[in-house]
Amino acid sequence: MKNNWAWVNFRQTSFEGRAQDSFEHPLMPPWVFAAGNQVFAAWQKFQRPPKPLPGERIAAVDAAHSSCALVNLEAFRAVDGFDLEFWQCQSDVDLSLRLRERGHRVGVDLSYTIKHHGAGGKTGQFARVHDLYRARLRLYERAYPRSRHYLRPTLLVRHALELIWFALIAPFKKDGRLRSRLELLKGVWKGYR
């Protein structure tokens, strides 16, 4: 790929036509991740969508997801490819960060739309949610070393509050997240391992 692009994704939709995420820009800061979905939704409203530079089709992003991606294999091999510690979540974000650290560009070509079956992070199954937290914590503690001072304590408080909330609504509404929040609360200090 020319112009030093190493990792490029495209606009994505499901086969039903629903928009899917294919990149992160800017990358959600650790404190936003720890604060939860409502804070993330509010934070996201203040972010601008990426735009290509004049004369280019590809817009630079902090991280491009691995579904439907074009890869510069020379750059991919130079950073040792995917880190196997990231089993199913965040391997693409980690790779994007490492490519950018080495001076390569990561982007999204919004002029093409790809139909993508599934959107892994939205399945709702606990194993996937657990792996997402484990991987995101690892990613942040590696990429943002200062987050080691506050991320786990903040997540502990968040999970405790979520556990209390789901316990309070349990008599009125059947919700499987009560058990998952207990597991997340128990796992946060061990890095969700």
Short mmCIF file of C-alpha atoms in Angstrom, two decimals:
data_model
loop_
_atom_site.label_atom_id
_atom_site.label_comp_id
_atom_site.label_asym_id
_atom_site.label_seq_id
_atom_site.Cartn_x
_atom_site.Cartn_y
_atom_site.Cartn_z
CA MET A 1 0.00 0.00 0.00
CA LYS A 2 1.31 3.41 -0.85
CA ASN A 3 1.66 6.38 1.50
CA ASN A 4 2.85 4.06 4.29
CA TRP A 5 -0.62 2.61 4.99
CA ALA A 6 -0.16 -0.65 6.88
CA TRP A 7 -3.67 -1.50 8.07
CA VAL A 8 -6.88 -0.26 6.42
CA ASN A 9 -10.51 -1.18 6.98
CA PHE A 10 -13.74 -0.02 5.30
CA ARG A 11 -17.18 1.24 6.28
CA GLN A 12 -19.17 -1.80 7.46
CA THR A 13 -22.82 -2.78 7.67
CA SER A 14 -24.56 -5.98 8.64
CA PHE A 15 -26.41 -7.92 5.96
CA GLU A 16 -29.56 -6.30 7.39
CA GLY A 17 -28.09 -2.84 6.67
CA ARG A 18 -27.20 -1.81 10.25
CA ALA A 19 -24.00 0.20 10.57
CA GLN A 20 -21.13 -1.53 12.39
CA ASP A 21 -17.95 -0.15 13.88
CA SER A 22 -14.88 -0.78 11.76
CA PHE A 23 -12.47 1.61 13.47
CA GLU A 24 -11.89 3.64 16.62
CA HIS A 25 -11.04 7.30 16.32
CA PRO A 26 -10.08 8.68 18.61
CA LEU A 27 -9.33 5.67 20.73
CA MET A 28 -11.49 5.70 23.85
CA PRO A 29 -9.32 6.85 26.79
CA PRO A 30 -8.94 4.43 29.72
CA TRP A 31 -11.00 6.59 32.08
CA VAL A 32 -13.95 6.57 29.65
CA PHE A 33 -13.76 2.77 29.39
CA ALA A 34 -13.74 2.48 33.17
CA ALA A 35 -16.66 4.89 33.57
CA GLY A 36 -19.04 2.80 31.45
CA ASN A 37 -21.34 2.92 28.45
CA GLN A 38 -23.26 6.07 29.41
CA VAL A 39 -20.06 8.09 29.78
CA PHE A 40 -18.75 6.59 26.53
CA ALA A 41 -21.94 7.62 24.69
CA ALA A 42 -21.64 11.18 26.04
CA TRP A 43 -17.90 11.35 25.24
CA GLN A 44 -18.52 10.05 21.71
CA LYS A 45 -20.87 12.95 20.93
CA PHE A 46 -17.91 15.34 21.17
CA GLN A 47 -15.72 13.37 18.74
CA ARG A 48 -15.49 14.19 15.06
CA PRO A 49 -15.57 11.47 12.43
CA PRO A 50 -12.29 10.91 10.59
CA LYS A 51 -11.83 12.57 7.21
CA PRO A 52 -9.20 11.87 4.59
CA LEU A 53 -6.58 14.49 3.87
CA PRO A 54 -7.03 16.38 0.59
CA GLY A 55 -6.13 14.11 -2.32
CA GLU A 56 -6.49 10.89 -0.31
CA ARG A 57 -9.35 8.40 0.04
CA ILE A 58 -8.22 6.84 3.29
CA ALA A 59 -8.77 8.63 6.60
CA ALA A 60 -6.22 8.09 9.37
CA VAL A 61 -7.65 6.52 12.54
CA ASP A 62 -6.20 5.44 15.87
CA ALA A 63 -7.28 1.83 15.40
CA ALA A 64 -8.87 -0.15 12.56
CA HIS A 65 -10.67 -3.39 13.29
CA SER A 66 -9.49 -6.62 11.69
CA SER A 67 -12.66 -7.56 9.85
CA CYS A 68 -12.37 -6.86 6.13
CA ALA A 69 -8.91 -5.25 6.43
CA LEU A 70 -6.17 -4.65 3.90
CA VAL A 71 -2.76 -5.43 5.35
CA ASN A 72 0.77 -4.47 4.40
CA LEU A 73 2.36 -7.83 5.27
CA GLU A 74 5.86 -6.38 5.51
CA ALA A 75 4.71 -3.94 8.21
CA PHE A 76 2.59 -6.66 9.86
CA ARG A 77 5.60 -8.97 10.13
CA ALA A 78 7.87 -6.13 11.31
CA VAL A 79 5.72 -5.72 14.44
CA ASP A 80 5.39 -9.51 14.89
CA GLY A 81 1.74 -9.60 13.80
CA PHE A 82 -1.05 -10.27 16.24
CA ASP A 83 -0.17 -10.64 19.91
CA LEU A 84 -1.55 -14.04 20.91
CA GLU A 85 -2.32 -12.74 24.41
CA PHE A 86 -5.32 -11.02 22.84
CA TRP A 87 -7.44 -14.05 22.04
CA GLN A 88 -10.51 -12.61 20.32
CA CYS A 89 -10.86 -9.03 21.51
CA GLN A 90 -8.60 -6.04 20.98
CA SER A 91 -5.94 -7.83 18.91
CA ASP A 92 -6.66 -5.41 16.07
CA VAL A 93 -6.51 -2.36 18.34
CA ASP A 94 -3.21 -3.55 19.82
CA LEU A 95 -1.84 -4.18 16.33
CA SER A 96 -2.97 -0.73 15.17
CA LEU A 97 -1.19 0.94 18.09
CA ARG A 98 2.02 -1.00 17.49
CA LEU A 99 1.96 -0.20 13.76
CA ARG A 100 1.48 3.49 14.49
CA GLU A 101 4.32 3.41 17.05
CA ARG A 102 6.59 2.21 14.22
CA GLY A 103 5.53 5.07 11.95
CA HIS A 104 3.00 3.21 9.81
CA ARG A 105 -0.41 4.60 9.03
CA VAL A 106 -3.69 2.98 10.06
CA GLY A 107 -6.89 4.04 8.38
CA VAL A 108 -10.37 3.50 7.04
CA ASP A 109 -11.57 3.89 3.47
CA LEU A 110 -15.08 5.27 3.92
CA SER A 111 -15.79 5.30 0.16
CA TYR A 112 -16.44 1.53 0.25
CA THR A 113 -19.01 -0.31 2.32
CA ILE A 114 -18.47 -3.94 3.22
CA LYS A 115 -21.24 -6.23 4.42
CA HIS A 116 -19.93 -8.06 7.46
CA HIS A 117 -21.66 -11.02 9.09
CA GLY A 118 -21.70 -10.52 12.81
CA ALA A 119 -20.32 -7.92 15.11
CA GLY A 120 -18.37 -9.88 17.70
CA GLY A 121 -18.47 -7.39 20.52
CA LYS A 122 -22.24 -7.16 20.44
CA THR A 123 -23.12 -10.82 21.05
CA GLY A 124 -23.75 -10.25 24.74
CA GLN A 125 -22.44 -13.65 25.79
CA PHE A 126 -20.54 -13.46 29.07
CA ALA A 127 -17.37 -15.16 27.78
CA ARG A 128 -17.11 -12.46 25.12
CA VAL A 129 -17.77 -9.66 27.60
CA HIS A 130 -15.22 -11.11 30.02
CA ASP A 131 -12.60 -11.37 27.28
CA LEU A 132 -13.33 -7.80 26.19
CA TYR A 133 -12.64 -6.49 29.71
CA ARG A 134 -9.53 -8.66 30.09
CA ALA A 135 -8.13 -7.56 26.74
CA ARG A 136 -9.02 -3.88 27.07
CA LEU A 137 -7.43 -3.74 30.55
CA ARG A 138 -4.26 -5.35 29.19
CA LEU A 139 -4.25 -2.99 26.21
CA TYR A 140 -4.61 0.14 28.35
CA GLU A 141 -2.09 -0.91 30.97
CA ARG A 142 0.43 -1.53 28.18
CA ALA A 143 -0.32 1.49 25.97
CA TYR A 144 -1.15 3.96 28.76
CA PRO A 145 1.08 3.04 31.73
CA ARG A 146 -0.39 5.82 33.92
CA SER A 147 -3.75 4.03 33.78
CA ARG A 148 -2.26 1.36 36.06
CA HIS A 149 -2.76 3.79 38.96
CA TYR A 150 -6.50 4.23 38.52
CA LEU A 151 -8.02 1.79 36.04
CA ARG A 152 -8.51 -1.29 38.24
CA PRO A 153 -9.82 0.67 41.26
CA THR A 154 -12.26 2.56 39.00
CA LEU A 155 -13.44 -0.66 37.37
CA LEU A 156 -13.88 -2.22 40.82
CA VAL A 157 -16.18 0.62 41.88
CA ARG A 158 -18.05 0.46 38.57
CA HIS A 159 -18.66 -3.29 38.82
CA ALA A 160 -19.74 -2.94 42.47
CA LEU A 161 -22.29 -0.25 41.54
CA GLU A 162 -23.53 -2.32 38.59
CA LEU A 163 -23.88 -5.35 40.86
CA ILE A 164 -25.93 -3.33 43.35
CA TRP A 165 -28.13 -1.95 40.55
CA PHE A 166 -28.82 -5.34 38.99
CA ALA A 167 -29.51 -6.82 42.45
CA LEU A 168 -32.05 -4.06 43.13
CA ILE A 169 -33.93 -4.60 39.87
CA ALA A 170 -33.72 -8.41 39.98
CA PRO A 171 -37.06 -8.88 41.79
CA PHE A 172 -38.81 -6.79 39.12
CA LYS A 173 -36.98 -7.66 35.93
CA LYS A 174 -35.22 -10.82 34.81
CA ASP A 175 -31.72 -9.80 33.77
CA GLY A 176 -28.75 -12.15 33.36
CA ARG A 177 -26.22 -9.39 33.98
CA LEU A 178 -26.36 -9.76 37.78
CA ARG A 179 -24.24 -12.91 37.69
CA SER A 180 -21.88 -11.50 35.06
CA ARG A 181 -21.25 -8.37 37.15
CA LEU A 182 -20.41 -10.53 40.15
CA GLU A 183 -17.86 -12.41 38.02
CA LEU A 184 -16.40 -9.14 36.69
CA LEU A 185 -16.16 -7.73 40.21
CA LYS A 186 -14.34 -10.86 41.42
CA GLY A 187 -11.97 -10.79 38.44
CA VAL A 188 -10.93 -7.15 38.17
CA TRP A 189 -7.88 -7.34 40.50
CA LYS A 190 -6.59 -10.44 38.70
CA GLY A 191 -6.90 -8.73 35.32
CA TYR A 192 -10.07 -10.73 34.57
CA ARG A 193 -8.04 -13.92 34.27
#
